[in-house]
PDB file of C-alpha atoms in Angstrom:
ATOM      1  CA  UNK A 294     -14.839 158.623 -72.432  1.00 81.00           C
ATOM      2  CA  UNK A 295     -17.836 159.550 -70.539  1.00 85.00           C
ATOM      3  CA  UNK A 296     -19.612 163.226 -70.924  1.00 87.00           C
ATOM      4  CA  UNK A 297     -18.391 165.385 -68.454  1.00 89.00           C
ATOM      5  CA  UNK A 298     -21.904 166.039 -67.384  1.00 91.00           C
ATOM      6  CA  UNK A 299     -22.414 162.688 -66.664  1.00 91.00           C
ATOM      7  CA  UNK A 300     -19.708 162.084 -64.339  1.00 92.00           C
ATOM      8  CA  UNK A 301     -19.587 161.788 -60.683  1.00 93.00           C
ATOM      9  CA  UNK A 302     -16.626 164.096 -59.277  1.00 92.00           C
ATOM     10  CA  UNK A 303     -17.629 164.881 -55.500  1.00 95.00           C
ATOM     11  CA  UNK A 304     -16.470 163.192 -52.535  1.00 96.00           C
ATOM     12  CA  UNK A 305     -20.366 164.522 -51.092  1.00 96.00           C
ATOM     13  CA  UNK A 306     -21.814 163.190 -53.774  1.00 94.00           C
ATOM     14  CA  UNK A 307     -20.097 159.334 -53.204  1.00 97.00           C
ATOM     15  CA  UNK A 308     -20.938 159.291 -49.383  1.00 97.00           C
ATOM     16  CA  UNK A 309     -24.286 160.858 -50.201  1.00 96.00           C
ATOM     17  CA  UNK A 310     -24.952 157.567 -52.418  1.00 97.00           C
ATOM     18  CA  UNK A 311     -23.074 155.096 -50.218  1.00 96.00           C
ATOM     19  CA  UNK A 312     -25.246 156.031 -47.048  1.00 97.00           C
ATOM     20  CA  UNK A 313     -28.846 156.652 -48.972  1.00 97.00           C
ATOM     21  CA  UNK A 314     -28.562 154.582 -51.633  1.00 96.00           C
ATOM     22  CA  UNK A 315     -29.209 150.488 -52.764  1.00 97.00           C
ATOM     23  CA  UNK A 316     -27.283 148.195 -53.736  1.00 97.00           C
ATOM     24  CA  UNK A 317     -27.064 145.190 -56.151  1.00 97.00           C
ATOM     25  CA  UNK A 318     -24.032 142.723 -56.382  1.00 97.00           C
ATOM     26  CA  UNK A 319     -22.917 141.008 -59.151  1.00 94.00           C
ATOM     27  CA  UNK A 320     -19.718 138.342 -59.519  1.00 93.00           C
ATOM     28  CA  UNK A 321     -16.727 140.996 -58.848  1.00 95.00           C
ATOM     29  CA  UNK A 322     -18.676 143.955 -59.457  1.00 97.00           C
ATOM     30  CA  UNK A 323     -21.493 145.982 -57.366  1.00 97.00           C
ATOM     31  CA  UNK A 324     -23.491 149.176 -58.065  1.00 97.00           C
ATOM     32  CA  UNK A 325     -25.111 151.331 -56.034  1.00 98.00           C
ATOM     33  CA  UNK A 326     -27.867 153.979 -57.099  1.00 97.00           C
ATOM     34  CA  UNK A 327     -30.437 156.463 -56.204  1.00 97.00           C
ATOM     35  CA  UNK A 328     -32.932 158.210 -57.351  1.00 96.00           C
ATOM     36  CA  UNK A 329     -32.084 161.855 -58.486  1.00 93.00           C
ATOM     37  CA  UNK A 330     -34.386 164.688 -59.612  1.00 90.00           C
ATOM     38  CA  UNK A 331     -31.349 166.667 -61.645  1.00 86.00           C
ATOM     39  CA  UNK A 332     -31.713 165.691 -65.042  1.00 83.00           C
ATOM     40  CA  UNK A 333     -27.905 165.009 -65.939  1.00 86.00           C
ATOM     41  CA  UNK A 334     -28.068 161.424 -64.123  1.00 92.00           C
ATOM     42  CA  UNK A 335     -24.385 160.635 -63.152  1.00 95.00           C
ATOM     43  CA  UNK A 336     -21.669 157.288 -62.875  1.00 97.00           C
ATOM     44  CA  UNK A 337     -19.061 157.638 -60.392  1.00 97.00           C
ATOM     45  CA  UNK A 338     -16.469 154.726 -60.358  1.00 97.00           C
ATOM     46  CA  UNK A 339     -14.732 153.068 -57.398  1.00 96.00           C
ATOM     47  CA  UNK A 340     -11.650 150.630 -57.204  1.00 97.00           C
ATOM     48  CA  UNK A 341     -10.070 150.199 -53.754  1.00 94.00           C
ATOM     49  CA  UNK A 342      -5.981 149.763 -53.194  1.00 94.00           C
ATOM     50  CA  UNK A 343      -6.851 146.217 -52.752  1.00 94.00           C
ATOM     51  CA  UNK A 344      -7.253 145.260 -56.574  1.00 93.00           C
ATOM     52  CA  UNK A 345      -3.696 145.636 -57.176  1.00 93.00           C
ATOM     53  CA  UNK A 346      -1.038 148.862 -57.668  1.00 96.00           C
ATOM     54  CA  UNK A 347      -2.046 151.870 -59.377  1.00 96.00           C
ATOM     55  CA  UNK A 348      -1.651 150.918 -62.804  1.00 97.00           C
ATOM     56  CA  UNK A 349      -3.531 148.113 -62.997  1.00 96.00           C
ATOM     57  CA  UNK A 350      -6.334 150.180 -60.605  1.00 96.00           C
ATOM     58  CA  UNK A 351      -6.440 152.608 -63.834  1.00 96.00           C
ATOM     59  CA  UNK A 352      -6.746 149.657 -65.789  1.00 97.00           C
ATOM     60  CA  UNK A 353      -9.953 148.344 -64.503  1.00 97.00           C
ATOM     61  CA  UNK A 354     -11.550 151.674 -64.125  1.00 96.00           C
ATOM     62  CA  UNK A 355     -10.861 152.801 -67.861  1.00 96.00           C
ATOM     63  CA  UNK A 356     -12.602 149.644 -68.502  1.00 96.00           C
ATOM     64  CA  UNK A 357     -15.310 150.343 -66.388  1.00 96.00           C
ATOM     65  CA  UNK A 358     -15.726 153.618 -68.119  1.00 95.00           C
ATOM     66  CA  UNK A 359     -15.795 152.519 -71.354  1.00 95.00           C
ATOM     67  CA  UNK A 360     -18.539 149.550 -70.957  1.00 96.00           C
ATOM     68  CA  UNK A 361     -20.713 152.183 -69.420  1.00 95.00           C
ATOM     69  CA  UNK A 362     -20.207 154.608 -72.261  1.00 94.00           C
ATOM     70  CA  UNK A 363     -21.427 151.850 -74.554  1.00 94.00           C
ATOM     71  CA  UNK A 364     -24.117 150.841 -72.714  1.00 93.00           C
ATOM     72  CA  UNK A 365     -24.982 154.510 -71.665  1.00 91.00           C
ATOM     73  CA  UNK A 366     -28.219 155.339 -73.800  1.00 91.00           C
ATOM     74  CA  UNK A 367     -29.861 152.084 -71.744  1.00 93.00           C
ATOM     75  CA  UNK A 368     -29.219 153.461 -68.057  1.00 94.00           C
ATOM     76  CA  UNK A 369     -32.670 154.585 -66.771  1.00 92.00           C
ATOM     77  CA  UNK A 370     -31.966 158.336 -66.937  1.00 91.00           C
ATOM     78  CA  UNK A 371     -33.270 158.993 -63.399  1.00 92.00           C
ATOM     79  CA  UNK A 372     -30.866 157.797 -61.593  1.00 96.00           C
ATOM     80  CA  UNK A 373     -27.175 158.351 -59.988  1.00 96.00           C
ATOM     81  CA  UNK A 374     -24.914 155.312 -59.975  1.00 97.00           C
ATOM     82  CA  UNK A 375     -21.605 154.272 -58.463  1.00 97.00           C
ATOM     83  CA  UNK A 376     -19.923 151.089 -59.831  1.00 98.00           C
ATOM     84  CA  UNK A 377     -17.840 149.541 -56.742  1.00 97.00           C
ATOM     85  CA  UNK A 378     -15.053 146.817 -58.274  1.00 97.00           C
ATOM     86  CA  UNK A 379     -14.505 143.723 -56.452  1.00 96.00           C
ATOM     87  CA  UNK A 380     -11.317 141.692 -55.969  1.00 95.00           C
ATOM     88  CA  UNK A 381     -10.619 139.945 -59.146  1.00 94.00           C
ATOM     89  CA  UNK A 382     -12.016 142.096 -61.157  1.00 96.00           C
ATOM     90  CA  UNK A 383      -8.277 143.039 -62.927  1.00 94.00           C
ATOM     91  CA  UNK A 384      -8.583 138.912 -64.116  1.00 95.00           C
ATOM     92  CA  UNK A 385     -11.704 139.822 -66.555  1.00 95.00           C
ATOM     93  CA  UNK A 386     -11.457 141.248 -69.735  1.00 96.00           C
ATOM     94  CA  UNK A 387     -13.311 144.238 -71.433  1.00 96.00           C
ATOM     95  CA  UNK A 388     -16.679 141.808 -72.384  1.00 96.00           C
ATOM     96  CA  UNK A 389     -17.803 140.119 -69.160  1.00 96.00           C
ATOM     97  CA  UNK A 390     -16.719 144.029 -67.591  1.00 96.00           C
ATOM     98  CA  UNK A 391     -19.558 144.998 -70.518  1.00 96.00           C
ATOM     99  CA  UNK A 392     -21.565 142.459 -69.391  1.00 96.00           C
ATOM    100  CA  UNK A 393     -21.335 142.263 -65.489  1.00 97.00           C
ATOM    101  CA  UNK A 394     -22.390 146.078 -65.889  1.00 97.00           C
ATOM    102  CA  UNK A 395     -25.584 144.923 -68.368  1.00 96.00           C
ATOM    103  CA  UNK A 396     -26.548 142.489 -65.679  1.00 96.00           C
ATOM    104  CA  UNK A 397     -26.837 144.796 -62.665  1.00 97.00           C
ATOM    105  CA  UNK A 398     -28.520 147.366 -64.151  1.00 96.00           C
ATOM    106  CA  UNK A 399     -31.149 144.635 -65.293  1.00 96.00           C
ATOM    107  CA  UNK A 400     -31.379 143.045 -61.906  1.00 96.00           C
ATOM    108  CA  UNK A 401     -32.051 146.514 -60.631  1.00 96.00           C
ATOM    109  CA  UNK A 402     -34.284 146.945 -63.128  1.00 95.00           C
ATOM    110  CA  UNK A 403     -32.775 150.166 -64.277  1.00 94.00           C
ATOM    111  CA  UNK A 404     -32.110 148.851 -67.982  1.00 94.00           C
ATOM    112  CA  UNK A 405     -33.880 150.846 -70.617  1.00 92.00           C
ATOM    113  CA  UNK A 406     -34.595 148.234 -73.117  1.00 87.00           C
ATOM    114  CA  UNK A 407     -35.830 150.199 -76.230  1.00 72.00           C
ATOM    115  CA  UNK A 408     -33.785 153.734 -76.038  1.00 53.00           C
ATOM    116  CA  UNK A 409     -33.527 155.577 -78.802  1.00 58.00           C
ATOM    117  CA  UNK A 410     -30.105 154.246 -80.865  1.00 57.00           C
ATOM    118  CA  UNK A 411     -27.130 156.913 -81.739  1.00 49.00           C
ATOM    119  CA  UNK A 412     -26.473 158.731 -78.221  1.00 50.00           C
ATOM    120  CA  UNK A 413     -23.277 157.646 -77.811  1.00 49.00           C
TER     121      UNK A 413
END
């Protein structure tokens, strides 16, 4: 699970993001990100109604929660991000999730290559 510091809760916080921030796509999978000055950067997660009923909704964000737990010591630390899934996202498994995730954050270039190992 991710720290709770590093979480993105707020509605204001999401449309704050959505309207200011930029975007990168990826194969069933987008982010959007801005720069922050607060020093706890922060993920916020969304999956829209049409991915599938609420289980499998809960599913795909658990999944999306966990890859970015793993991968969370190479997010570039000044930045807030909001993962947006796609349709047919609920076909992929955990892996290309992992890596879909890896892949944005590089064509951003927001992936901290050499961060220090043990943070998670």
């Amino acid at each position: 699970m991710l720290p709770k510091q590093n979480r993105l809760k707020k509605n204001k916080q999401f449309s704050y993001i959505y309207k200011h921030g930029q975007v990168k796509h990826e194969n069933k999978l987008s982010m959007s990100y801005i720069k922050t000055k607060y020093n706890p950067y922060k993920i916020g997660f969304t999956v829209s109604k049409k991915i599938g009923n609420s289980v499998t909704r809960s599913k795909v964000k658990r999944m999306l929660r966990e890859a970015c737990r793993i991968e969370l010591h190479h997010f570039n630390e000044g930045f807030n991000y909001i993962f947006i899934a796609r349709e047919g996202i609920d076909q992929e498994n955990f892996n290309s999730i992992r890596e879909k995730i890896v892949a944005l954050l590089k064509k951003a270039g927001l992936y901290v290559e050499n961060s220090p190992e043990g943070k998670i």
